[in-house]
Coordinates of C-alpha atoms in Angstrom, one line a residue:
Chain A
M1 CA 6.3 336.2 344.3
D2 CA 4.7 338.2 341.6
C3 CA 2.4 339.7 344.1
V4 CA 5.4 340.7 346.2
N5 CA 7.1 342.3 343.2
R6 CA 3.9 344.1 342.4
V7 CA 3.7 345.5 345.9
A8 CA 7.3 346.4 346.0
K9 CA 7.0 348.3 342.8
L10 CA 3.9 350.1 344.0
Y11 CA 5.5 351.1 347.2
R12 CA 8.5 352.3 345.5
S13 CA 6.5 354.4 343.1
V14 CA 4.4 355.8 345.9
I15 CA 7.6 356.8 347.8
E16 CA 9.0 358.5 344.7
D17 CA 5.8 360.3 344.1
V18 CA 5.5 361.6 347.6
I19 CA 9.2 362.7 347.7
E20 CA 8.8 364.5 344.5
G21 CA 5.5 366.0 345.6
V22 CA 6.9 367.4 348.7
R23 CA 10.2 368.6 347.2
D24 CA 8.6 372.0 346.5
L25 CA 7.1 372.1 349.9
F26 CA 10.5 371.5 351.5
A27 CA 12.0 374.2 349.4
E28 CA 9.3 376.6 350.4
E29 CA 9.8 375.9 354.0
G30 CA 13.5 376.4 353.6
V31 CA 14.4 372.9 354.5
E32 CA 17.5 371.5 353.0
E33 CA 17.5 368.9 350.3
Q34 CA 19.4 366.6 352.5
V35 CA 16.5 366.4 354.9
L36 CA 14.3 365.2 352.1
K37 CA 16.9 362.6 351.3
D38 CA 17.0 361.6 354.9
L39 CA 13.3 361.3 354.9
K40 CA 13.3 359.0 351.9
Q41 CA 16.1 356.9 353.3
L42 CA 14.3 356.5 356.6
W43 CA 11.1 355.6 354.9
E44 CA 12.6 353.1 352.7
T45 CA 14.6 351.6 355.5
K46 CA 11.5 351.2 357.7
V47 CA 9.5 349.6 354.8
L48 CA 12.4 347.2 354.3
Q49 CA 12.6 346.3 357.9
S50 CA 8.9 345.7 358.1
K51 CA 9.2 342.9 355.7
A52 CA 6.0 344.0 354.1
T53 CA 7.8 343.4 350.8
E54 CA 10.6 341.0 351.1
D55 CA 12.3 341.9 347.9
F56 CA 11.6 345.6 348.3
F57 CA 15.1 346.5 347.8
R58 CA 16.5 343.4 346.6
N59 CA 17.4 344.8 343.2
S60 CA 18.5 348.2 344.3
V61 CA 19.9 347.8 347.8
H62 CA 22.1 345.2 349.2
S63 CA 19.7 343.4 351.4
P64 CA 20.6 341.4 354.4
L65 CA 22.0 338.0 353.7
F66 CA 20.4 336.4 356.5
T67 CA 16.9 335.8 357.6
L68 CA 15.7 334.1 360.7
Q69 CA 13.0 331.6 360.1
L70 CA 10.9 331.5 363.1
P71 CA 7.6 329.9 363.8
H72 CA 4.6 331.5 365.1
S73 CA 4.0 334.1 367.5
L74 CA 5.9 334.1 370.7
H75 CA 3.0 335.5 372.6
Q76 CA 0.7 332.7 371.9
T77 CA 1.7 329.9 374.2
L78 CA 4.5 328.6 376.1
Q79 CA 4.6 325.8 373.6
S80 CA 6.5 327.9 371.2
S81 CA 8.1 326.0 368.5
A82 CA 11.7 326.5 367.8
A83 CA 12.9 328.3 364.8
S84 CA 15.7 327.2 362.6
L85 CA 18.6 329.6 362.6
V86 CA 21.2 328.9 360.1
I87 CA 24.1 331.2 359.7
P88 CA 25.8 331.2 356.4
A89 CA 29.3 330.0 356.3
G90 CA 32.2 332.2 355.6
R91 CA 30.2 335.3 355.4
T92 CA 30.7 338.4 357.4
L93 CA 27.4 339.4 358.6
P94 CA 26.3 342.9 357.8
S95 CA 24.3 344.9 360.1
F96 CA 21.0 343.3 360.3
A97 CA 17.9 344.8 361.6
A98 CA 16.7 342.4 364.2
A99 CA 13.1 341.4 364.1
E100 CA 11.4 342.6 367.1
L101 CA 9.8 340.3 369.6
G102 CA 6.7 342.2 369.3
T103 CA 5.9 341.1 365.9
S104 CA 3.8 338.1 365.7
N105 CA 5.6 336.3 363.0
F106 CA 9.1 336.3 362.2
S107 CA 10.4 335.7 358.8
A108 CA 14.1 336.3 359.0
S109 CA 16.5 333.5 358.4
F110 CA 20.1 333.2 359.3
A111 CA 22.4 330.9 357.5
F112 CA 25.5 329.9 359.4
P113 CA 28.1 327.8 357.9
G114 CA 27.6 324.2 358.8
Y115 CA 26.1 325.1 362.1
P116 CA 22.4 324.6 362.0
I117 CA 21.0 326.2 365.0
H118 CA 17.5 326.0 366.1
V119 CA 16.3 329.0 368.0
P120 CA 13.0 329.3 369.6
V121 CA 10.5 331.9 368.8
G122 CA 11.2 335.4 369.7
V123 CA 14.8 335.4 368.9
T124 CA 16.3 338.8 368.1
Q125 CA 19.4 338.7 366.3
Q126 CA 22.3 341.0 366.1
T127 CA 25.3 340.5 364.0
A128 CA 28.8 341.2 365.0
S129 CA 31.7 341.5 362.8
A130 CA 33.5 338.6 361.2
H131 CA 32.5 335.3 362.6
L132 CA 31.0 336.5 365.8
Y133 CA 27.3 336.4 366.0
K134 CA 25.2 337.7 368.7
V135 CA 22.0 336.1 369.1
S136 CA 19.6 336.5 372.0
V137 CA 17.4 333.5 372.5
P138 CA 14.4 334.2 374.6
F139 CA 12.6 331.0 375.0
M140 CA 10.3 332.5 377.5
V141 CA 6.9 333.4 376.4
T142 CA 6.2 336.5 378.5
Q143 CA 4.4 339.7 378.1
T144 CA 7.3 342.0 377.4
S145 CA 9.7 342.5 374.6
E146 CA 12.6 342.9 376.8
R147 CA 13.2 339.2 376.8
A148 CA 15.4 339.6 373.9
S149 CA 17.8 341.6 375.9
V150 CA 17.7 339.2 378.7
L151 CA 19.2 336.3 376.9
Q152 CA 21.3 338.4 374.7
H153 CA 24.5 338.2 376.6
P154 CA 24.9 334.5 377.1
V155 CA 24.0 333.7 373.6
Q156 CA 26.4 336.3 372.4
Q157 CA 29.1 334.4 374.1
V158 CA 27.8 331.2 372.7
F159 CA 28.2 332.4 369.2
Q160 CA 31.4 334.1 369.9
L161 CA 32.9 330.7 370.4
L162 CA 32.4 329.8 366.9
G163 CA 35.5 329.2 365.0
Q164 CA 37.8 330.3 367.8
P165 CA 38.7 327.6 370.2
S166 CA 40.7 330.0 372.4
I167 CA 37.7 332.1 372.9
I168 CA 35.8 329.1 373.9
Q169 CA 38.1 328.5 376.7
T170 CA 38.0 331.9 378.0
S171 CA 34.4 332.7 377.5
I172 CA 32.9 329.5 378.7
P173 CA 32.5 330.7 382.3
Q174 CA 30.6 333.6 380.9
L175 CA 28.0 331.3 379.7
N176 CA 27.0 330.3 383.1
P177 CA 24.8 333.2 383.9
C178 CA 22.6 332.3 381.0
S179 CA 19.1 331.5 381.9
L180 CA 17.2 330.5 379.0
Q181 CA 13.8 329.0 379.1
A182 CA 12.4 326.6 376.6
T183 CA 9.3 324.6 376.7
T184 CA 9.1 322.6 373.6
E185 CA 10.8 319.8 371.9
K186 CA 11.9 321.9 369.1
S187 CA 13.6 324.1 371.5
L188 CA 15.5 321.1 372.7
R189 CA 16.7 320.6 369.2
M190 CA 17.7 324.1 369.3
E191 CA 19.8 323.4 372.2
T192 CA 21.6 320.5 370.6
L193 CA 22.1 322.4 367.5
L194 CA 23.5 325.3 369.4
Q195 CA 26.0 322.9 370.8
Q196 CA 27.3 322.2 367.4
P197 CA 29.1 325.4 366.8
I198 CA 30.9 324.9 370.0
V199 CA 31.7 321.3 369.2
L200 CA 32.9 321.6 365.7
P201 CA 35.6 324.2 365.7
S202 CA 37.8 323.0 368.6
E203 CA 37.8 319.4 369.5
T204 CA 41.1 319.5 371.3
A205 CA 40.2 322.6 373.2
D206 CA 37.0 320.8 374.2
R207 CA 38.9 318.0 375.7
K208 CA 40.8 320.4 377.8
H209 CA 37.7 321.8 379.1
L210 CA 36.3 318.4 379.8
E211 CA 39.2 317.7 381.9
N212 CA 38.8 320.9 383.7
P213 CA 36.5 320.3 386.6
T214 CA 35.7 323.9 387.0
S215 CA 34.4 324.3 383.6
D216 CA 30.8 324.1 383.0
I217 CA 31.1 323.9 379.3
L218 CA 31.2 320.3 378.2
V219 CA 32.0 320.1 374.6
A220 CA 32.1 316.8 372.8
P221 CA 33.6 316.0 369.6
G222 CA 31.5 316.3 366.6
N223 CA 30.7 312.7 366.4
E224 CA 28.9 312.9 369.6
R225 CA 26.4 315.4 368.4
K226 CA 23.8 312.9 367.5
V227 CA 24.2 311.0 370.7
I228 CA 23.9 314.1 372.7
S229 CA 21.0 315.3 370.7
E230 CA 19.2 312.1 371.1
A231 CA 19.9 311.9 374.8
V232 CA 18.9 315.5 375.4
L233 CA 15.8 315.1 373.3
N234 CA 14.8 312.0 375.1
Q235 CA 15.4 313.7 378.4
L236 CA 14.0 317.0 377.7
V237 CA 10.8 315.8 376.2
S238 CA 9.9 314.5 379.5
S239 CA 11.5 317.1 381.7
Q240 CA 11.3 320.4 379.9
Y241 CA 14.5 321.2 381.5
F242 CA 17.8 320.9 379.9
S243 CA 21.1 322.4 380.3
F244 CA 23.0 323.8 377.5
P245 CA 26.7 323.9 378.1
G246 CA 26.8 326.7 380.4
V247 CA 23.3 327.6 379.7
V248 CA 20.3 326.5 381.5
F249 CA 16.9 326.4 379.9
T250 CA 14.0 326.4 382.2
P251 CA 10.5 326.5 381.0
Q252 CA 8.3 329.0 382.7
A253 CA 5.0 327.2 383.0
S254 CA 6.2 324.1 384.8
P255 CA 5.9 324.8 388.4
A256 CA 6.4 321.2 389.5
D257 CA 9.4 320.3 391.5
P258 CA 10.4 317.5 389.2
T259 CA 11.3 320.1 386.7
V260 CA 14.2 320.9 388.9
E261 CA 15.4 317.4 388.9
P262 CA 15.6 317.0 385.2
V263 CA 18.0 319.8 385.1
R264 CA 20.4 317.6 387.0
R265 CA 19.6 314.6 385.1
V266 CA 20.0 316.3 381.8
S267 CA 23.2 317.8 382.7
A268 CA 24.4 314.4 384.0
R269 CA 23.4 312.7 380.8
M270 CA 25.0 315.4 378.7
T271 CA 28.2 315.2 380.7
Q272 CA 28.2 311.5 380.4
R273 CA 27.7 311.7 376.7
L274 CA 30.2 314.4 376.3
H275 CA 32.8 312.6 378.3
G276 CA 32.0 309.3 376.6
P277 CA 34.3 309.3 373.7
L278 CA 37.1 310.9 375.5
S279 CA 37.2 309.0 378.7
T280 CA 35.9 305.6 377.5
G281 CA 32.6 306.3 379.0
P282 CA 33.3 306.4 382.6
Q283 CA 30.4 307.3 384.7
G284 CA 32.3 308.6 387.6
A285 CA 34.2 311.4 386.0
P286 CA 31.2 313.0 384.3
R287 CA 29.2 312.8 387.4
Q288 CA 31.8 314.6 389.3
H289 CA 31.1 317.4 387.0
V290 CA 27.5 317.2 387.6
P291 CA 27.3 318.5 391.1
E292 CA 29.8 321.1 390.1
A293 CA 27.9 322.0 387.1
Q294 CA 24.5 321.9 388.6
P295 CA 25.1 324.5 391.3
R296 CA 26.5 326.8 388.7
V297 CA 23.7 326.0 386.4
L298 CA 21.1 326.6 389.0
K299 CA 23.1 329.5 390.2
N300 CA 23.0 330.9 386.8
R301 CA 19.3 330.5 386.6
M302 CA 19.0 332.5 389.7
C303 CA 21.4 335.1 388.6
G304 CA 19.8 335.4 385.2
C305 CA 21.2 336.7 382.1
G306 CA 22.9 339.9 381.5
S307 CA 25.1 339.6 384.5
V308 CA 28.3 337.6 384.3
K309 CA 28.7 335.4 387.3
Q310 CA 31.8 333.6 388.0
P311 CA 31.4 330.0 388.7
G312 CA 33.3 330.3 391.9
N313 CA 31.0 332.7 393.5
T314 CA 30.6 331.3 397.0
E315 CA 27.6 333.3 397.9
E316 CA 25.3 331.7 395.5
P317 CA 25.5 328.1 396.2
S318 CA 23.9 328.7 399.5
S319 CA 20.8 329.8 397.8
L320 CA 20.9 327.1 395.3
P321 CA 19.3 324.4 397.4
V322 CA 16.5 326.8 398.2
S323 CA 15.9 327.5 394.6
E324 CA 16.0 323.9 393.8
K325 CA 13.5 323.2 396.4
D326 CA 11.1 325.7 395.0
S327 CA 7.8 324.2 394.3
S328 CA 7.3 326.1 391.1
S329 CA 9.4 327.4 388.3
R330 CA 7.4 330.5 388.8
M331 CA 9.2 331.1 392.0
D332 CA 12.5 330.5 390.2
L333 CA 11.5 333.2 387.8
S334 CA 10.7 335.5 390.6
I335 CA 14.2 334.8 391.9
Q336 CA 15.6 336.2 388.8
V337 CA 13.7 339.4 389.2
A338 CA 15.5 342.5 388.8
D339 CA 16.0 344.6 391.8
D340 CA 14.4 348.0 391.6
D341 CA 11.6 347.8 389.1
I342 CA 10.7 344.3 389.9
N343 CA 10.8 344.9 393.6
E344 CA 8.2 347.6 393.1
I345 CA 5.9 345.0 391.6
I346 CA 6.9 342.2 393.9
Q347 CA 6.4 344.2 397.0
I348 CA 2.7 344.1 396.4
G349 CA 2.7 340.4 396.4
G350 CA 6.2 339.8 397.7
T351 CA 5.2 339.5 401.3
G352 CA 2.6 337.1 400.5
D353 CA 5.0 334.8 398.7
T354 CA 6.7 331.8 400.2
S355 CA 9.8 332.2 402.3
S356 CA 11.9 330.8 399.5
N357 CA 11.4 334.0 397.7
D358 CA 12.9 335.9 400.6
E359 CA 15.9 333.5 400.9
I360 CA 16.5 333.6 397.2
G361 CA 16.0 337.2 397.0
N362 CA 19.1 337.8 399.0
T363 CA 21.1 336.2 396.3
R364 CA 19.6 338.2 393.6
D365 CA 22.3 339.9 391.8
V366 CA 21.0 340.1 388.4
D367 CA 21.0 342.7 385.8
E368 CA 17.7 344.5 386.0
N369 CA 17.4 344.8 382.3
G370 CA 18.5 341.3 381.9
L371 CA 15.7 339.3 383.4
L372 CA 13.1 342.0 383.5
G373 CA 11.3 340.3 380.7
I374 CA 11.5 336.8 382.2
I375 CA 9.9 337.6 385.5
D376 CA 7.0 339.5 384.1
A377 CA 4.7 336.5 383.8
G378 CA 5.7 335.4 387.3
D379 CA 5.4 338.8 388.7
L380 CA 2.1 339.4 387.1
K381 CA 0.8 336.4 388.8
V382 CA 1.7 337.5 392.2
P383 CA 0.3 340.9 392.2
E384 CA -2.8 339.8 390.5
E385 CA -3.6 337.7 393.5
E386 CA -3.5 340.9 395.5
T387 CA -4.7 343.6 393.2
G388 CA -7.0 341.5 391.1
S389 CA -8.7 340.3 394.2
V390 CA -9.1 343.9 395.3
S391 CA -11.0 344.8 392.2
N392 CA -13.1 341.8 392.6
E393 CA -13.7 342.8 396.1
D394 CA -15.0 346.1 395.0
S395 CA -17.5 344.6 392.6
S396 CA -18.5 342.1 395.1
V397 CA -19.1 344.7 397.7
N398 CA -21.6 346.4 395.5
S399 CA -23.5 343.3 395.2
S400 CA -23.3 342.2 398.8
D401 CA -21.9 344.5 401.4
N402 CA -22.1 342.0 404.1
E403 CA -19.7 339.6 402.6
D404 CA -16.3 339.3 404.0
P405 CA -13.7 340.8 401.7
E406 CA -11.2 338.2 402.7
I407 CA -13.4 335.4 401.7
D408 CA -14.0 337.1 398.5
L409 CA -10.3 337.3 397.9
V410 CA -10.0 333.6 398.5
E411 CA -13.0 332.8 396.4
E412 CA -12.3 335.3 393.6
D413 CA -8.7 334.5 393.0
P414 CA -9.4 331.5 390.9
L415 CA -12.1 333.4 389.2
N416 CA -10.0 336.3 388.1
S417 CA -10.0 334.9 384.7
G418 CA -13.4 336.3 384.3
D419 CA -11.8 339.8 384.4
D420 CA -10.0 339.1 381.3
V421 CA -10.9 341.0 378.2
S422 CA -13.4 339.0 376.2
E423 CA -12.2 337.5 373.0
Q424 CA -14.6 339.5 371.0
D425 CA -12.9 342.7 371.8
V426 CA -9.4 341.4 371.0
P427 CA -9.8 341.4 367.3
D428 CA -10.8 345.0 367.3
L429 CA -8.1 346.0 369.6
F430 CA -5.3 343.9 368.4
D431 CA -3.6 346.1 365.9
M432 CA -1.1 343.6 364.7
D433 CA -3.7 341.3 363.4
N434 CA -4.3 340.7 359.7
V435 CA -5.8 343.9 358.5
I436 CA -7.3 345.1 355.2
V437 CA -7.7 348.8 354.5
C438 CA -9.8 349.5 351.5
Q439 CA -12.9 351.1 350.2
Y440 CA -16.2 349.5 349.6
D441 CA -18.4 349.7 346.6
K442 CA -21.2 347.7 348.0
I443 CA -22.0 345.8 351.1
H444 CA -24.9 343.4 350.8
R445 CA -26.6 341.4 353.3
S446 CA -29.4 338.8 353.0
K447 CA -30.4 337.3 356.4
D448 CA -27.0 336.1 357.6
K449 CA -25.3 336.0 354.3
W450 CA -23.0 338.9 353.6
K451 CA -21.5 339.9 350.3
F452 CA -18.6 342.4 350.1
Y453 CA -17.6 344.4 347.0
L454 CA -14.4 346.1 347.9
K455 CA -11.8 348.0 346.0
D456 CA -8.4 349.7 346.2
G457 CA -7.3 347.8 349.2
V458 CA -4.1 347.1 351.0
M459 CA -3.9 343.9 352.9
C460 CA -1.4 343.0 355.6
F461 CA -1.2 339.4 356.6
G462 CA 1.4 338.5 359.1
G463 CA 3.5 341.4 358.1
R464 CA 3.3 340.7 354.4
D465 CA 1.5 343.3 352.3
Y466 CA -0.8 342.6 349.4
V467 CA -2.9 345.0 347.3
F468 CA -5.9 344.6 345.2
A469 CA -8.0 346.7 342.9
K470 CA -11.1 344.7 343.4
A471 CA -12.1 342.2 346.1
V472 CA -15.3 340.2 346.2
G473 CA -16.1 338.2 349.3
D474 CA -18.8 336.1 350.9
A475 CA -19.3 335.5 354.6
E476 CA -21.8 334.0 356.8
W477 CA -22.5 335.7 360.1
Chain B
M1 CA -9.1 365.5 349.7
A2 CA -8.1 361.9 349.6
Y3 CA -8.8 359.3 352.3
Q4 CA -6.4 359.2 355.2
L5 CA -7.3 355.6 355.5
Y6 CA -4.1 354.3 354.1
R7 CA -1.9 355.9 356.7
N8 CA -2.4 352.8 358.9
T9 CA -0.6 350.6 356.5
T10 CA 3.0 349.5 356.5
L11 CA 3.9 352.3 354.1
G12 CA 1.9 354.9 355.9
N13 CA 3.2 354.0 359.3
S14 CA 6.7 353.9 358.2
L15 CA 6.3 357.3 356.7
Q16 CA 4.8 358.6 359.9
E17 CA 7.6 357.2 362.0
S18 CA 10.2 358.7 359.7
L19 CA 8.5 362.1 359.9
D20 CA 8.4 361.8 363.7
E21 CA 12.1 361.2 363.8
L22 CA 12.7 364.3 361.7
I23 CA 10.4 366.3 363.9
Q24 CA 12.2 365.0 367.0
S25 CA 15.5 366.1 365.5
Q26 CA 13.9 369.4 364.6
Q27 CA 14.8 369.0 361.0
I28 CA 11.2 369.6 359.9
T29 CA 8.2 371.2 361.4
P30 CA 5.0 369.3 362.3
Q31 CA 3.2 371.4 359.8
L32 CA 5.5 370.2 357.1
A33 CA 5.1 366.6 358.2
L34 CA 1.4 367.0 357.9
Q35 CA 1.8 368.3 354.4
V36 CA 3.9 365.3 353.6
L37 CA 1.2 363.0 354.9
L38 CA -1.4 364.7 352.9
Q39 CA 0.7 364.3 349.9
F40 CA 1.1 360.6 350.8
D41 CA -2.7 360.3 351.0
K42 CA -3.0 361.6 347.4
A43 CA -0.2 359.4 346.1
I44 CA -1.4 356.2 347.7
N45 CA -5.0 356.7 346.6
T46 CA -3.9 357.5 343.1
A47 CA -1.5 354.6 342.9
L48 CA -4.1 352.1 344.1
A49 CA -6.7 353.4 341.7
Q50 CA -4.4 353.5 338.7
R51 CA -1.5 351.1 339.1
V52 CA -3.2 348.2 340.7
R53 CA -5.3 345.9 338.5
N54 CA -5.6 342.6 340.3
R55 CA -8.7 341.0 341.7
V56 CA -9.1 339.0 344.8
N57 CA -11.9 336.8 346.0
F58 CA -12.4 335.7 349.6
R59 CA -14.7 333.7 351.7
G60 CA -15.0 333.2 355.4
S61 CA -17.3 333.6 358.3
L62 CA -18.3 336.9 359.6
N63 CA -17.6 337.4 363.3
T64 CA -18.5 341.0 363.8
Y65 CA -19.7 344.0 361.7
R66 CA -19.9 347.6 362.4
F67 CA -21.1 350.6 360.3
C68 CA -20.3 354.0 361.8
D69 CA -19.7 357.3 360.0
N70 CA -19.9 355.6 356.7
V71 CA -17.1 353.3 357.6
W72 CA -17.6 349.5 357.7
T73 CA -15.5 347.5 360.0
F74 CA -15.6 343.7 359.8
V75 CA -13.9 340.9 361.6
L76 CA -13.9 337.7 359.7
N77 CA -12.6 334.3 360.8
D78 CA -11.1 331.4 358.8
V79 CA -10.9 333.4 355.6
E80 CA -9.4 332.3 352.3
F81 CA -8.2 334.9 349.9
R82 CA -7.9 333.7 346.4
E83 CA -6.0 335.3 343.7
V84 CA -5.1 333.9 340.3
T85 CA -1.6 333.2 341.5
E86 CA -1.9 332.3 345.1
L87 CA -4.1 331.4 348.0
I88 CA -3.9 332.9 351.4
K89 CA -5.5 331.6 354.5
V90 CA -5.9 333.5 357.7
D91 CA -7.8 332.6 360.8
K92 CA -8.7 336.2 361.6
V93 CA -8.8 339.4 359.6
K94 CA -10.1 342.8 360.2
I95 CA -11.5 344.8 357.3
V96 CA -11.8 348.6 357.4
A97 CA -13.6 350.0 354.4
C98 CA -14.5 353.6 353.6
D99 CA -17.1 354.6 351.2
G100 CA -15.7 354.1 347.7
K101 CA -18.4 356.2 346.1
N102 CA -17.6 359.3 348.0
T103 CA -14.0 360.2 348.5
G104 CA -14.7 363.8 349.5
S105 CA -14.5 363.1 353.2
S106 CA -11.2 362.1 354.7
T107 CA -11.3 359.6 357.5
T108 CA -8.5 358.1 359.5
E109 CA -8.1 354.6 360.7

């Protein structure tokens, strides 16, 4: 922490020096003093948001009360581990600058009263007034940063339920369009923990919903949390699919059909568990909800986030069986593709896709912005098969003109991985990596042993900043 | 003229972004923004030279090295940075170092 304080003080002094140094310049240019103040304010705000110095303004400015503790980068793998999101009790959340998805490491932590919530990596958080918290939970590990907006709406509604049972009743249907994707066990815990806010505030209201056949939100009393969590965990560990009340989490990289089935099983188990204490554990009643819930759940998956779909939409169920029968979750993701922009991409490979794409495409009625991020990985896959093969074709033509391009397409498709940028170039190109900017006194090499004598450096490791006056290092090449 | 090396730091990037916003809103001219950045270069160089006194040791494996225009660029793997108070481990780090003996030339990162 001393290092952080040191950095914070240094940054603050630099800002002050710069502002004072340019004050005359601003005056000479005829720029108002207010502009200079704005510059300082902007600068300080950005430094604060960057989390380079966590306590940058702790002493001088009212810092956000909440930080989202998230695990490693969202971009790395689909096996993203969940983050723990805890929102503090009884506090009105001030405006909080959400961590961007683009950053590799998150270090924000929310504390919510009594409602531990696990959120997967890549969660962007926005705070609403009073007890309403909007959290977008992009479980999907895709290439874009728009994922945050995708899942923003459903999760908003989830958190809006907190502390207000009446809201739960009315907003439950809105949770259906949610289409969240999670792939890890921790994300499963996230799901169970997310249930808790819904569970705790309104037990009576939950029962009403449980009795309501049209409701997709199955809320159990608080004492069922553990049971539910265990059931869900056990189920989801094997299936990677699980249904949050009104929210469906579907992992991206599981193309197998069985992944579709677990959705039903999970929902069934959840409904069973949820109905257990209230209806003496009957199996029939919960299962009645399952078929009703599943179509909506799957429907919601198809519809994606960002667009509110009524459970009673009659057009969608027709497409549900098709989506269920999809052989790959990738296809499901493509279903959720937005219309215009995605179609432009899909058109390249869209015709080459299976028929289920066409059938499901008719039912697409999603917000473009909502699921744009989700479908990226899926979409990228499809066009690559077309365009990537074309590039390979060009290279192959140079080598052997007599070869059939079609054959090359077939042969080269699995080999497109060779077109990827080599790992050696990544460190130089990846700007967000750990970087040290400094000056060197001396660089010494003896065979493959290198010695570094550096000075006046600024280090940035995972967003955190450090400084040094001298740095001595050894490395073997 | 101080190194423009430190513009690609958290502090420098945030300043540039702020200046860009003011330019967008036409509150300042690009010329003035450039002057601010030059002032920043001086300030950060001075601050690092005078207000920072700590020492860091590190050890790792060198992945790549490059020396061009008197600028060293290294990529190290599995590096441990040791300070008196703390230890930092990173799997990959990029080091960009300008010549510390000659600060007359200004280079950008």
